[in-house]
Amino acid sequence: MPLPPQALTVLVVEDHAPLREQIAGLLRGAGHRVDEASDGRIGLSLALQSPPDVLVLDLGLPGLGGLSLCRQLRERATQPVPVLMLTARDTLPDKLEGFEAGADDYLVKPFAAEELLARVTALSRRAGAGRDYRLQVGELAIDRRSHEAWREGRRLVLPPTAFAVLLRLAEAWPRALTRSELIRRLWDDDPPESDPLRTHLYQLRQQLDRPFAWPMLETVHGVGLRLRAEPPKKDGP
Ligand code: CA
């Protein structure tokens, strides 16, 4: 049977069999694929061999404790694995230690089924958003992490606000943003001056459009601004 599109691979490392089976059953019931381990060492090697979308990890485990597993996973994994740590010890020092070891979230036993499912989904979504840091619109590429942008492979040298304008437009693409929408997304309800976009749009055009054959930044009359992924069509044959 094909898995639903939002199906995740979840590895559950928990030595208490009834709890492990309960968690695995919950996740499977929600359409996710589940691997199980009852021992920390086995859990670590499974997580390294085929990194799951989310690791649900008990703290007290035979073989290798949850904190050590988490630390080793952080050091050795070839890709980030979001970790939801399960613990009965609801004390601040334990939590801090868990986050220090590399846990992304915490759940204190006993917990509600819905909460476990919600946190697993949220963790995978957060991780997915992290992986999706590159945006592409036609020949324009944007790296959200490094705050860099390129057109046809040529790096655009943009001040921070001009970059932010470009990023908002790329996120909205292929839709146009009205000027007031753009201003709100950049400064909330508190723009710094009466015509706050003017300078930044000028700076953006200098880098994004001026050196190239056709402009990507397009003014849509009566609507606002939009990025164009293809050159405008020429009139006539
Ligand atoms: Ca345990």
Coordinates of C-alpha atoms and ligand atoms in Angstrom, one line a residue:
M1 CA 0.0 0.0 0.0
P2 CA 1.5 3.4 -0.9
L3 CA 2.2 5.7 2.0
P4 CA 0.4 9.0 2.2
P5 CA 2.4 12.0 1.0
Q6 CA 3.1 13.3 4.4
A7 CA 4.2 9.9 5.7
L8 CA 7.4 10.0 7.7
T9 CA 10.0 7.4 8.7
V10 CA 10.2 7.4 12.5
L11 CA 12.7 5.4 14.6
V12 CA 11.5 4.7 18.1
V13 CA 14.2 3.8 20.6
E14 CA 12.6 2.8 23.9
D15 CA 13.3 -0.2 26.1
H16 CA 10.0 -0.4 27.8
A17 CA 8.2 -2.8 25.4
P18 CA 4.5 -1.8 26.1
L19 CA 5.3 1.9 25.7
R20 CA 7.4 1.3 22.6
E21 CA 4.6 -0.7 21.0
Q22 CA 2.1 1.9 22.0
I23 CA 4.1 4.7 20.4
A24 CA 4.9 2.6 17.3
G25 CA 1.2 1.7 16.9
L26 CA 0.2 5.4 17.2
L27 CA 2.6 6.5 14.6
R28 CA 1.6 3.6 12.2
G29 CA -2.0 4.5 12.8
A30 CA -1.2 8.0 11.5
G31 CA 0.3 6.5 8.3
H32 CA 4.0 6.8 9.3
R33 CA 6.6 4.1 8.8
V34 CA 8.1 3.0 12.0
D35 CA 11.4 1.2 13.0
E36 CA 11.9 0.1 16.6
A37 CA 14.8 -0.6 18.8
S38 CA 14.9 -1.4 22.5
D39 CA 18.7 -0.9 23.0
G40 CA 20.7 2.3 22.6
R41 CA 23.5 0.8 20.6
I42 CA 21.2 -0.8 18.1
G43 CA 19.2 2.4 17.9
L44 CA 22.3 4.4 17.1
S45 CA 23.4 2.0 14.4
L46 CA 19.9 2.0 12.8
A47 CA 19.8 5.8 12.9
L48 CA 23.2 6.0 11.2
Q49 CA 22.5 3.4 8.6
S50 CA 19.2 4.9 7.4
P51 CA 18.6 8.3 9.0
P52 CA 14.9 8.6 9.9
D53 CA 12.8 11.7 9.5
V54 CA 12.4 11.8 13.2
L55 CA 14.0 9.9 16.1
V56 CA 11.8 9.3 19.1
L57 CA 14.4 8.6 21.8
D58 CA 14.0 7.4 25.4
L59 CA 16.5 8.8 27.9
G60 CA 17.2 5.7 30.1
L61 CA 18.2 2.8 27.8
P62 CA 20.4 -0.3 28.0
G63 CA 23.5 -0.5 25.9
L64 CA 23.8 3.2 25.4
G65 CA 21.9 6.0 27.2
G66 CA 19.7 8.4 25.3
L67 CA 22.0 11.4 25.9
S68 CA 25.1 9.6 24.6
L69 CA 23.2 8.2 21.6
C70 CA 22.1 11.8 20.8
R71 CA 25.6 13.1 21.1
Q72 CA 27.1 10.4 18.9
L73 CA 24.4 10.8 16.4
R74 CA 25.2 14.5 16.2
E75 CA 28.8 13.8 15.6
R76 CA 28.5 10.9 13.2
A77 CA 25.3 11.4 11.2
T78 CA 25.7 12.5 7.6
Q79 CA 22.5 14.4 7.7
P80 CA 20.5 16.2 10.5
V81 CA 18.1 13.9 12.3
P82 CA 15.5 15.7 14.4
V83 CA 15.3 14.1 17.9
L84 CA 12.3 14.1 20.2
M85 CA 13.4 13.0 23.6
L86 CA 11.2 11.1 26.0
T87 CA 11.8 11.4 29.6
A88 CA 10.0 10.8 32.9
R89 CA 12.3 13.3 34.6
D90 CA 10.7 16.6 34.4
T91 CA 13.4 18.7 35.8
L92 CA 15.2 21.7 34.2
P93 CA 18.7 20.3 34.4
D94 CA 17.7 17.1 32.6
K95 CA 16.1 19.1 29.9
L96 CA 19.1 21.4 29.5
E97 CA 21.3 18.4 29.3
G98 CA 19.1 16.9 26.6
F99 CA 19.2 20.0 24.5
E100 CA 22.9 20.2 25.0
A101 CA 23.3 16.7 23.7
G102 CA 21.4 17.7 20.6
A103 CA 17.7 17.0 21.3
D104 CA 15.3 19.2 19.3
D105 CA 12.3 18.7 21.5
Y106 CA 11.2 17.1 24.7
L107 CA 8.2 15.1 25.9
V108 CA 7.6 14.2 29.5
K109 CA 6.1 10.8 30.3
P110 CA 3.2 10.2 30.6
F111 CA 2.1 12.1 27.5
A112 CA -1.0 12.3 25.4
A113 CA -1.0 10.4 22.0
E114 CA -2.1 13.6 20.1
E115 CA 0.8 15.5 21.6
L116 CA 3.4 12.9 20.5
L117 CA 1.9 12.9 16.9
A118 CA 1.8 16.7 16.8
R119 CA 5.4 17.0 18.0
V120 CA 6.7 14.4 15.5
T121 CA 5.0 16.2 12.6
A122 CA 6.1 19.6 13.8
L123 CA 9.7 18.4 14.1
S124 CA 9.9 16.9 10.7
R125 CA 8.3 20.1 9.2
R126 CA 10.9 22.3 10.9
A127 CA 13.7 20.1 9.7
G128 CA 12.2 20.1 6.2
A129 CA 12.0 23.9 6.2
G130 CA 15.7 23.9 7.2
R131 CA 16.6 21.7 4.3
D132 CA 14.6 23.9 1.9
Y133 CA 16.8 26.9 2.2
R134 CA 17.4 27.5 -1.5
L135 CA 14.8 29.3 -3.6
Q136 CA 14.9 29.3 -7.4
V137 CA 12.9 31.6 -9.7
G138 CA 14.0 31.2 -13.3
E139 CA 17.7 32.2 -13.4
L140 CA 17.6 33.7 -10.0
A141 CA 18.8 31.6 -7.0
I142 CA 18.5 32.6 -3.4
D143 CA 20.1 31.1 -0.3
R144 CA 18.1 32.0 2.8
R145 CA 20.7 30.8 5.2
S146 CA 23.7 32.8 3.8
H147 CA 21.5 35.7 2.6
E148 CA 23.0 35.5 -0.9
A149 CA 21.4 35.8 -4.3
W150 CA 22.6 35.0 -7.8
R151 CA 21.3 35.7 -11.3
E152 CA 22.7 33.5 -14.0
G153 CA 25.4 32.5 -11.5
R154 CA 26.5 36.1 -10.9
R155 CA 26.3 37.1 -7.3
L156 CA 24.1 40.1 -6.5
V157 CA 25.6 42.5 -4.0
L158 CA 22.6 43.6 -2.0
P159 CA 22.2 45.6 1.2
P160 CA 20.1 43.7 3.8
T161 CA 16.8 45.4 3.1
A162 CA 17.1 45.1 -0.7
F163 CA 17.8 41.4 -0.2
A164 CA 14.7 41.1 2.1
V165 CA 12.6 42.7 -0.7
L166 CA 13.9 40.2 -3.2
L167 CA 13.3 37.3 -0.8
R168 CA 9.7 38.3 -0.1
L169 CA 9.0 38.6 -3.9
A170 CA 10.6 35.2 -4.5
E171 CA 8.6 33.6 -1.8
A172 CA 5.4 35.1 -3.3
W173 CA 6.3 34.2 -6.9
P174 CA 4.5 33.7 -9.3
R175 CA 2.1 36.0 -7.4
A176 CA 2.5 39.8 -7.3
L177 CA 2.8 41.6 -4.0
T178 CA 1.1 45.0 -3.6
R179 CA 3.4 47.7 -2.3
S180 CA 1.5 47.8 1.0
E181 CA 1.7 44.0 1.4
L182 CA 5.5 44.2 0.8
I183 CA 5.9 47.0 3.2
R184 CA 3.9 45.1 5.9
R185 CA 6.0 42.0 5.4
L186 CA 9.2 44.1 5.8
W187 CA 8.3 46.5 8.6
D188 CA 5.0 45.3 10.0
D189 CA 2.9 48.4 10.5
D190 CA 5.8 50.6 11.2
P191 CA 7.7 51.6 8.0
P192 CA 10.6 53.9 8.5
E193 CA 9.6 56.7 6.1
S194 CA 6.7 57.7 3.8
D195 CA 8.0 56.0 0.6
P196 CA 10.1 53.3 2.2
L197 CA 10.5 51.0 -0.8
R198 CA 12.0 53.5 -3.2
T199 CA 15.7 53.3 -2.3
H200 CA 15.6 49.5 -1.8
L201 CA 13.9 48.9 -5.1
Y202 CA 16.5 51.1 -6.8
Q203 CA 19.3 49.1 -5.2
L204 CA 17.6 45.9 -6.2
R205 CA 17.2 46.9 -9.8
Q206 CA 20.8 48.0 -10.0
Q207 CA 21.9 44.4 -9.1
L208 CA 19.1 42.2 -10.3
D209 CA 18.3 43.8 -13.6
R210 CA 20.7 46.4 -14.9
P211 CA 23.6 44.0 -15.9
F212 CA 21.2 41.7 -17.7
A213 CA 19.3 41.5 -21.0
W214 CA 15.8 41.8 -19.5
P215 CA 14.3 42.9 -16.1
M216 CA 13.1 40.3 -13.6
L217 CA 11.5 42.9 -11.4
E218 CA 8.2 43.9 -12.9
T219 CA 5.8 46.6 -11.9
V220 CA 2.3 45.3 -12.5
H221 CA 0.2 48.4 -12.9
G222 CA -2.6 48.8 -10.4
V223 CA -1.4 45.6 -8.6
G224 CA 2.2 45.9 -7.3
L225 CA 5.5 44.2 -7.9
R226 CA 6.3 40.7 -9.2
L227 CA 9.3 38.7 -10.2
R228 CA 9.3 37.5 -13.8
A229 CA 10.9 34.1 -14.5
E230 CA 11.0 34.5 -18.3
P231 CA 11.8 37.4 -20.6
P232 CA 8.9 39.6 -21.7
K233 CA 7.4 38.6 -25.0
K234 CA 8.3 40.8 -27.9
D235 CA 5.5 42.4 -29.9
G236 CA 5.1 41.2 -33.5
P237 CA 7.0 38.4 -35.3
Ligands
CA1 CA 13.8 3.5 29.6

